[in-house]
Amino acid sequence: MLNLKIVCDSDKYMPIYANQTDACMDLKVKIDVDEDGGNQERTAFIPPNQTKVFGTGIQVGIPKGHGMFILPRSSTGFKLNCMLVNQVATIDQDFRDEIKLGITNFGDKTVCLKDGQRVAQFMVVPIPKINLVRVQDDEEFRKTDRGGGIGSTGA
C-alpha cells in the first residue's frame, strides 16, 4: 500500500474509495459561498456551455517516482452533462497547491453542484523515467506497424 500525504480542509472533502475494489478515489468539489447568498447548503451553478473552476479542499504530497492522474467520474458526463476541461489532469510529484477542477457544462440545462459532491476521481501511479533512443524509420522499425493510425485495428 502506498502512503499519500494529504492536507484536507475538512473531513467532508477527504477523498474516498466508494467500493473496496475501486481503482480510483473520488474527489469532491469545494464550494466556499452559496451563489444565491442564502443559508442553505452551499451550491454553485454552471450554465450551458460554460466552465467554472472549483477547489477540492485538498493538497497532496505525491511520493517520489509517482504521479497523480485526475479523471472524470462516468456519472459526471452521463448524469450531469459535464466534463473536466482537460479530461485527464496530470499532477506532478512536486505540486503542493490545492488541486482544482475545471468543469464544463456541455448540456442544454444549467447544472447545480453541491458542496462536497463527487465529480472526479484520481489514481497515483509509478512513473518510469524514459530514455529516448533515436532510430531510423526503416523496415526493421516498421516490422509490427499496423498502419493507418486512428482505428487501425478495425471498427
Short mmCIF file of C-alpha atoms in Angstrom, two decimals:
data_model
loop_
_atom_site.label_atom_id
_atom_site.label_comp_id
_atom_site.label_asym_id
_atom_site.label_seq_id
_atom_site.Cartn_x
_atom_site.Cartn_y
_atom_site.Cartn_z
CA MET A 1 0.00 0.00 0.00
CA LEU A 2 1.26 3.47 -0.95
CA ASN A 3 1.09 6.32 1.57
CA LEU A 4 -0.16 9.64 0.16
CA LYS A 5 0.33 12.69 2.37
CA ILE A 6 -2.74 14.92 2.31
CA VAL A 7 -3.75 18.29 3.71
CA CYS A 8 -7.54 18.44 3.83
CA ASP A 9 -9.70 21.45 4.76
CA SER A 10 -12.43 19.23 6.26
CA ASP A 11 -13.41 15.57 6.52
CA LYS A 12 -16.17 16.49 4.06
CA TYR A 13 -13.57 16.80 1.28
CA MET A 14 -11.45 13.76 2.17
CA PRO A 15 -11.15 11.56 -0.94
CA ILE A 16 -12.70 8.11 -0.62
CA TYR A 17 -12.92 4.78 -2.36
CA ALA A 18 -16.66 4.29 -2.94
CA ASN A 19 -16.02 0.50 -3.02
CA GLN A 20 -13.11 -1.60 -1.76
CA THR A 21 -12.27 -2.80 -5.27
CA ASP A 22 -12.26 0.66 -6.94
CA ALA A 23 -9.16 1.69 -8.89
CA CYS A 24 -9.63 5.39 -8.06
CA MET A 25 -10.58 7.57 -5.11
CA ASP A 26 -13.35 10.13 -5.59
CA LEU A 27 -12.66 13.89 -5.49
CA LYS A 28 -15.29 16.34 -4.30
CA VAL A 29 -15.95 19.96 -5.18
CA LYS A 30 -15.48 22.62 -2.53
CA ILE A 31 -17.92 25.49 -2.83
CA ASP A 32 -17.00 28.32 -0.47
CA VAL A 33 -20.12 30.51 -0.72
CA ASP A 34 -23.62 29.73 -1.88
CA GLU A 35 -24.15 31.65 -5.12
CA ASP A 36 -27.70 32.52 -4.07
CA GLY A 37 -26.42 34.12 -0.86
CA GLY A 38 -28.77 32.04 1.26
CA ASN A 39 -28.07 29.97 4.36
CA GLN A 40 -28.97 26.65 2.76
CA GLU A 41 -26.47 24.06 1.57
CA ARG A 42 -23.70 25.66 -0.49
CA THR A 43 -24.30 25.27 -4.21
CA ALA A 44 -22.85 26.50 -7.49
CA PHE A 45 -24.44 26.70 -10.90
CA ILE A 46 -22.83 26.09 -14.29
CA PRO A 47 -24.92 27.42 -17.18
CA PRO A 48 -24.90 25.55 -20.52
CA ASN A 49 -21.66 25.83 -22.49
CA GLN A 50 -19.82 27.48 -19.60
CA THR A 51 -16.87 26.43 -17.46
CA LYS A 52 -16.17 27.05 -13.77
CA VAL A 53 -13.18 26.16 -11.63
CA PHE A 54 -13.68 24.54 -8.23
CA GLY A 55 -11.31 23.74 -5.42
CA THR A 56 -11.27 20.27 -3.91
CA GLY A 57 -10.20 21.24 -0.39
CA ILE A 58 -7.08 19.06 -0.64
CA GLN A 59 -3.37 19.33 -1.23
CA VAL A 60 -1.27 16.20 -1.67
CA GLY A 61 2.36 15.15 -1.31
CA ILE A 62 2.83 12.66 -4.11
CA PRO A 63 5.59 10.13 -3.37
CA LYS A 64 8.84 10.31 -5.32
CA GLY A 65 8.67 8.49 -8.63
CA HIS A 66 4.87 8.73 -8.83
CA GLY A 67 2.28 10.94 -10.49
CA MET A 68 -1.40 11.60 -9.94
CA PHE A 69 -3.95 11.41 -12.73
CA ILE A 70 -7.36 13.04 -12.29
CA LEU A 71 -10.15 11.53 -14.37
CA PRO A 72 -13.86 12.26 -14.71
CA ARG A 73 -16.37 10.02 -12.97
CA SER A 74 -18.70 8.40 -15.50
CA SER A 75 -21.74 9.90 -13.76
CA THR A 76 -20.33 13.41 -14.26
CA GLY A 77 -20.69 13.02 -18.00
CA PHE A 78 -23.81 10.86 -18.21
CA LYS A 79 -25.92 12.30 -15.40
CA LEU A 80 -24.69 15.91 -15.21
CA ASN A 81 -23.70 16.52 -18.84
CA CYS A 82 -20.42 17.90 -17.54
CA MET A 83 -16.78 17.09 -18.22
CA LEU A 84 -13.38 18.01 -16.86
CA VAL A 85 -11.89 20.75 -19.01
CA ASN A 86 -8.70 18.82 -19.74
CA GLN A 87 -10.35 15.37 -19.47
CA VAL A 88 -7.28 13.91 -17.75
CA ALA A 89 -5.18 16.09 -15.46
CA THR A 90 -1.61 15.17 -14.56
CA ILE A 91 -0.32 16.24 -11.15
CA ASP A 92 3.46 16.00 -10.77
CA GLN A 93 5.16 14.96 -7.53
CA ASP A 94 6.40 18.49 -6.75
CA PHE A 95 2.97 20.21 -6.94
CA ARG A 96 1.72 21.24 -3.49
CA ASP A 97 -1.10 23.74 -4.10
CA GLU A 98 -4.79 22.93 -3.77
CA ILE A 99 -5.98 20.59 -6.50
CA LYS A 100 -8.62 22.32 -8.61
CA LEU A 101 -11.08 21.05 -11.18
CA GLY A 102 -12.25 22.90 -14.28
CA ILE A 103 -15.76 21.68 -15.09
CA THR A 104 -17.63 22.42 -18.32
CA ASN A 105 -21.36 22.01 -18.76
CA PHE A 106 -21.85 20.63 -22.29
CA GLY A 107 -25.60 20.12 -21.80
CA ASP A 108 -28.52 22.41 -22.54
CA LYS A 109 -29.63 22.95 -18.91
CA THR A 110 -27.92 24.71 -16.00
CA VAL A 111 -26.19 22.24 -13.68
CA CYS A 112 -26.31 22.63 -9.90
CA LEU A 113 -23.33 21.28 -7.93
CA LYS A 114 -23.48 20.84 -4.17
CA ASP A 115 -20.60 21.36 -1.80
CA GLY A 116 -18.85 18.01 -1.31
CA GLN A 117 -20.37 16.43 -4.43
CA ARG A 118 -18.17 13.76 -6.06
CA VAL A 119 -17.35 14.82 -9.63
CA ALA A 120 -13.89 13.42 -10.39
CA GLN A 121 -11.55 10.63 -9.34
CA PHE A 122 -7.82 10.11 -9.10
CA MET A 123 -5.17 7.44 -9.09
CA VAL A 124 -1.50 7.63 -8.14
CA VAL A 125 0.81 5.51 -10.29
CA PRO A 126 4.54 4.88 -10.64
CA ILE A 127 6.10 6.99 -13.38
CA PRO A 128 9.11 5.37 -15.05
CA LYS A 129 11.77 7.64 -16.49
CA ILE A 130 12.13 7.01 -20.20
CA ASN A 131 15.33 7.08 -22.19
CA LEU A 132 14.67 8.03 -25.83
CA VAL A 133 16.68 6.04 -28.37
CA ARG A 134 16.66 7.68 -31.78
CA VAL A 135 16.43 5.22 -34.71
CA GLN A 136 15.71 5.35 -38.44
CA ASP A 137 12.22 4.89 -39.89
CA ASP A 138 13.04 1.75 -41.83
CA GLU A 139 11.76 -1.78 -42.45
CA GLU A 140 13.11 -3.04 -39.11
CA PHE A 141 11.33 -0.22 -37.23
CA ARG A 142 8.01 -0.84 -39.04
CA LYS A 143 8.03 -4.64 -38.62
CA THR A 144 4.97 -4.53 -36.34
CA ASP A 145 3.29 -1.46 -37.90
CA ARG A 146 -0.50 -1.81 -38.13
CA GLY A 147 -0.58 1.31 -40.29
CA GLY A 148 -3.32 3.89 -40.61
CA GLY A 149 -3.35 5.36 -37.11
CA ILE A 150 -6.83 6.07 -35.70
CA GLY A 151 -8.91 2.90 -35.83
CA SER A 152 -6.04 0.85 -37.26
CA THR A 153 -7.31 -2.35 -35.58
CA GLY A 154 -10.76 -2.07 -37.17
CA ALA A 155 -14.20 -0.92 -36.12
#
